[in-house]
PDB file of C-alpha atoms in Angstrom:
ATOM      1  CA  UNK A   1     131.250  99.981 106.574  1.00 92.00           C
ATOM      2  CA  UNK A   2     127.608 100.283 107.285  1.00 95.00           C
ATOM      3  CA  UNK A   3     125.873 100.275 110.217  1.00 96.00           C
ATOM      4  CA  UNK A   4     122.291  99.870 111.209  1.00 98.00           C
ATOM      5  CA  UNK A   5     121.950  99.406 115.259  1.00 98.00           C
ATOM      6  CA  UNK A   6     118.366  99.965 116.919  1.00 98.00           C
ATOM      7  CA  UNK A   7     117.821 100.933 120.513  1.00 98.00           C
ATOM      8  CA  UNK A   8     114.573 101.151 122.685  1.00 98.00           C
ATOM      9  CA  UNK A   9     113.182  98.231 123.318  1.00 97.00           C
ATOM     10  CA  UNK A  10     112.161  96.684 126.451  1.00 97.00           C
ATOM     11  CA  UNK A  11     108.732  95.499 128.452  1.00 98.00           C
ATOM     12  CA  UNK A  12     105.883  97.565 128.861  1.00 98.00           C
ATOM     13  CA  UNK A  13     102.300  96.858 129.796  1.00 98.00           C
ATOM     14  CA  UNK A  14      99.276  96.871 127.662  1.00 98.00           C
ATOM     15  CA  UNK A  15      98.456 100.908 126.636  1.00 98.00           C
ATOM     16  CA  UNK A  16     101.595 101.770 127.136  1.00 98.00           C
ATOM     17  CA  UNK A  17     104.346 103.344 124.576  1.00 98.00           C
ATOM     18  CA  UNK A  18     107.805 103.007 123.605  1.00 98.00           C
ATOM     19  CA  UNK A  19     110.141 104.503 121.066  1.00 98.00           C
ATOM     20  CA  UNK A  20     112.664 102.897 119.007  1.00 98.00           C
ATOM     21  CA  UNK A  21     115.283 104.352 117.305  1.00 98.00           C
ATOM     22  CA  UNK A  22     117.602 103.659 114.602  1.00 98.00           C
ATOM     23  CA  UNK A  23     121.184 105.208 114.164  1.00 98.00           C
ATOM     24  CA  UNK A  24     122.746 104.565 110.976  1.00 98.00           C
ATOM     25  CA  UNK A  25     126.396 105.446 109.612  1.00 97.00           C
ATOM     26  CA  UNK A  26     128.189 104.502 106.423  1.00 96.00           C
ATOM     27  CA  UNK A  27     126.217 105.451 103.856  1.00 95.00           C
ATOM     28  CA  UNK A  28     123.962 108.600 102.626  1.00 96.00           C
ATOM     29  CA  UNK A  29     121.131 108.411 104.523  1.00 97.00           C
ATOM     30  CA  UNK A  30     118.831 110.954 103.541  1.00 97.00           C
ATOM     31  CA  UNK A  31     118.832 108.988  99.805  1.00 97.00           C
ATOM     32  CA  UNK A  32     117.469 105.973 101.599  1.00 97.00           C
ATOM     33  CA  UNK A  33     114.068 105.145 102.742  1.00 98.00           C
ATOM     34  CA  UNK A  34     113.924 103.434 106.359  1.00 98.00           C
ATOM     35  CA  UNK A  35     111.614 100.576 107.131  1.00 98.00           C
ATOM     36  CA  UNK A  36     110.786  99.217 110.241  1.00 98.00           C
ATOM     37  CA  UNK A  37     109.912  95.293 110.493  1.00 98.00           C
ATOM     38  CA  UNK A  38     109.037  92.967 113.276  1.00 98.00           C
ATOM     39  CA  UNK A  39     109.293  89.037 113.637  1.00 98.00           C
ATOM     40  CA  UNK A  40     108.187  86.694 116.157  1.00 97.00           C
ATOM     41  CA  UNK A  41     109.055  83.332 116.316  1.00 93.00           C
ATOM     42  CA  UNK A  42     107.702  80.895 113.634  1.00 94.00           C
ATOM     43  CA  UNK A  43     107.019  83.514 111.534  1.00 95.00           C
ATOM     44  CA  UNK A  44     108.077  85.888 109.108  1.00 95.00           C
ATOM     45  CA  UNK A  45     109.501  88.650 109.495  1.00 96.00           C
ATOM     46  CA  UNK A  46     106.690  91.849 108.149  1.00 95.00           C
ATOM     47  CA  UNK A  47     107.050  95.623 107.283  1.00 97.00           C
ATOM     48  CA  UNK A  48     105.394  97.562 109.825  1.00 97.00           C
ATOM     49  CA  UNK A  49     106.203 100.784 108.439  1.00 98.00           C
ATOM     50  CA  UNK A  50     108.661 102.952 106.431  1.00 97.00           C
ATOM     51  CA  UNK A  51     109.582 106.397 105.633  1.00 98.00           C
ATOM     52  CA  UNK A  52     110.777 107.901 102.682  1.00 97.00           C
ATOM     53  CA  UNK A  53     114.477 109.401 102.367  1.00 97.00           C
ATOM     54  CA  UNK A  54     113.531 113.176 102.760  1.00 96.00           C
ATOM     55  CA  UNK A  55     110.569 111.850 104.900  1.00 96.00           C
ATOM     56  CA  UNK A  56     107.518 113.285 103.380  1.00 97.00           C
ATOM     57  CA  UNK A  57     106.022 109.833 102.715  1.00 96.00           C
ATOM     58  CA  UNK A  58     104.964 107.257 105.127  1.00 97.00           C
ATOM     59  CA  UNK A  59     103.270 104.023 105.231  1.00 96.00           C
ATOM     60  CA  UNK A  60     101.947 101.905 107.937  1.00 97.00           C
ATOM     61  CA  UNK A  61     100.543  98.195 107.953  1.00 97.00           C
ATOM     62  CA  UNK A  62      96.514  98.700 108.950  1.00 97.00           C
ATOM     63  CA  UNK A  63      97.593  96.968 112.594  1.00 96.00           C
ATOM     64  CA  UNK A  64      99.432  99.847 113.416  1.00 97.00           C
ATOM     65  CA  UNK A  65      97.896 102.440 111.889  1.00 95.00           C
ATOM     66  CA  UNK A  66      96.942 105.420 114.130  1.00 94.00           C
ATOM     67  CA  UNK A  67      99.147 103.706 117.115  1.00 98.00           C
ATOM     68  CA  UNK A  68     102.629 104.130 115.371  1.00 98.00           C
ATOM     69  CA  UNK A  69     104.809 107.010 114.136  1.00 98.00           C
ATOM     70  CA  UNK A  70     107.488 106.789 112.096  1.00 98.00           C
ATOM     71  CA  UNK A  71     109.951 109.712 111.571  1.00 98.00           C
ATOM     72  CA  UNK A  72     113.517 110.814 111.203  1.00 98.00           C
ATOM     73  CA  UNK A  73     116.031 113.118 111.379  1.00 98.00           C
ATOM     74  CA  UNK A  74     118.304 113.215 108.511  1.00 98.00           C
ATOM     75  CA  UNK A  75     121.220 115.427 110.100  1.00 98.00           C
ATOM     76  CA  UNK A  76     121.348 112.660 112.741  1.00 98.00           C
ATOM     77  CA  UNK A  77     121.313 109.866 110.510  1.00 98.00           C
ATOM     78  CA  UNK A  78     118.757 108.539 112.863  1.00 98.00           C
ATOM     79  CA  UNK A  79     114.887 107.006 112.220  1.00 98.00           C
ATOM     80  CA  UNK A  80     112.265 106.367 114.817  1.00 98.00           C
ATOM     81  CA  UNK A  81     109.365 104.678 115.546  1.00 98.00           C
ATOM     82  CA  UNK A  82     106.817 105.864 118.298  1.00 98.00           C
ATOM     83  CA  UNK A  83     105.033 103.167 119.019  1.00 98.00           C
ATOM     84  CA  UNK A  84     102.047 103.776 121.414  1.00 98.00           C
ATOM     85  CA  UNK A  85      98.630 102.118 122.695  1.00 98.00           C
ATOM     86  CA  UNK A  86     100.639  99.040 122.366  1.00 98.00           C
ATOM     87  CA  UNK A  87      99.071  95.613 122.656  1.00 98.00           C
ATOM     88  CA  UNK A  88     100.644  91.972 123.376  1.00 97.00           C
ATOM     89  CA  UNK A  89     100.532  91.307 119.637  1.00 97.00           C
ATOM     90  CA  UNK A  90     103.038  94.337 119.201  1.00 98.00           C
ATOM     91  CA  UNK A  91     105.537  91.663 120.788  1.00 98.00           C
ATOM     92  CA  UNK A  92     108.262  91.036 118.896  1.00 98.00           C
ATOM     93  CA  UNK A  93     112.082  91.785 117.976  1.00 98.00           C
ATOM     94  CA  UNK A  94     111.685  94.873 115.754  1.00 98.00           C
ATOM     95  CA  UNK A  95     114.606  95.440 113.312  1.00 98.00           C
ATOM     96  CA  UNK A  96     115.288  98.812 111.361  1.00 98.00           C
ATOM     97  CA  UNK A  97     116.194  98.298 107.473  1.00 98.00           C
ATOM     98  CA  UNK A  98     117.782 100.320 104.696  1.00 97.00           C
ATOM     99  CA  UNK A  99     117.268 100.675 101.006  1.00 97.00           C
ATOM    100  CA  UNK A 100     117.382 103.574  98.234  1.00 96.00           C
ATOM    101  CA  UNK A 101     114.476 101.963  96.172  1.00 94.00           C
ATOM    102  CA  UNK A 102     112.484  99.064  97.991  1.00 93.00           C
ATOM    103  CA  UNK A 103     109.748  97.747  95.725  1.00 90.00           C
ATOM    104  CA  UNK A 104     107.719  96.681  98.137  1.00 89.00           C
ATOM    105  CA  UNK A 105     108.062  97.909 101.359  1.00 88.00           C
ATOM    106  CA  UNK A 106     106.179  95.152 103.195  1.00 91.00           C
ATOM    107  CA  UNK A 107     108.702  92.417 101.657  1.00 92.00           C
ATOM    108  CA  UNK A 108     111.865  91.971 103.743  1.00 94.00           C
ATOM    109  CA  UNK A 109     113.638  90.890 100.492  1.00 94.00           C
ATOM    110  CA  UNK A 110     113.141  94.661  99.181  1.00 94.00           C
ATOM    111  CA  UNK A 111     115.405  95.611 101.740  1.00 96.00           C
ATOM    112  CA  UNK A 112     119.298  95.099 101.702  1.00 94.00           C
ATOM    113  CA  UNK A 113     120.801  96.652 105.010  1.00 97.00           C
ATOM    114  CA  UNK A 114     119.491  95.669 108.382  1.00 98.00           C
ATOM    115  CA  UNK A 115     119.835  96.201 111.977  1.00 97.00           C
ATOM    116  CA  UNK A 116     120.173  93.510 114.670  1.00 97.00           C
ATOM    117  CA  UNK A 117     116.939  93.812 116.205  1.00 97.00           C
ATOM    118  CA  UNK A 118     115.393  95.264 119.310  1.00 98.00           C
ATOM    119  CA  UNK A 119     113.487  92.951 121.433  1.00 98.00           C
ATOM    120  CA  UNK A 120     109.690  94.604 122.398  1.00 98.00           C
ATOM    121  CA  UNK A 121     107.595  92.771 124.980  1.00 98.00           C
ATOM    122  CA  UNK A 122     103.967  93.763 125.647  1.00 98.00           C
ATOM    123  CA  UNK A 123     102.600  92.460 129.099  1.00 97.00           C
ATOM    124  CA  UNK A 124      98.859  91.560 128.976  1.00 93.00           C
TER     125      UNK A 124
END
């Protein structure tokens, strides 16, 4: 049985950082590239970033570029997300995703395996 579960979250004020991270069992992880999404209310859920399965590649929506990291660590089955400089657009539940092949990593339906979310609140 698969698992996705993402931990981290919480408040934080303007400028300041958090990391998320991802723990994932039940399949083999290092053959499949991680994204990380976010959704607020109303709207749709969007890629924010993903990693490739042995993690050389990366990719980052412009809004996040230069403030986020995303990385992972393959013997622990685990992806993260450094997420600093943070603003209170960053708000949002942020949920970690699975898939050998997405074809378009900004598009939650490339994705097949997620998390339940982590809830992020930036404080103005």
């Amino acid at each position: 049985q698969v698992q996705v579960v993402e931990s981290g979250g919480g408040l934080v004020e303007a400028g300041g950082s958090l990391n998320l991270s991802c723990t994932v069992s039940g399949l083999a992880f290092e053959r499949y590239a991680m994204g990380w999404f976010r959704q607020t209310p109303g709207k749709e859920r969007e890629g924010v970033s993903c990693i490739s399965g042995d993690g050389t590649r990366t990719y980052y929506i412009k809004s996040v570029k230069e403030r986020f990291i995303i990385s992972r660590d393959n013997a622990k089955q685990k992806v993260y997300l450094k997420m600093n400089d943070l603003k209170p657009e960053d708000t949002a539940i942020y949920y970690c995703a699975a898939e050998r092949y997405p074809t378009y990593f900004r598009r939650p339906h490339s994705w097949s395996t997620w998390g339940q979310g982590t809830q992020v609140v930036v404080s103005s």
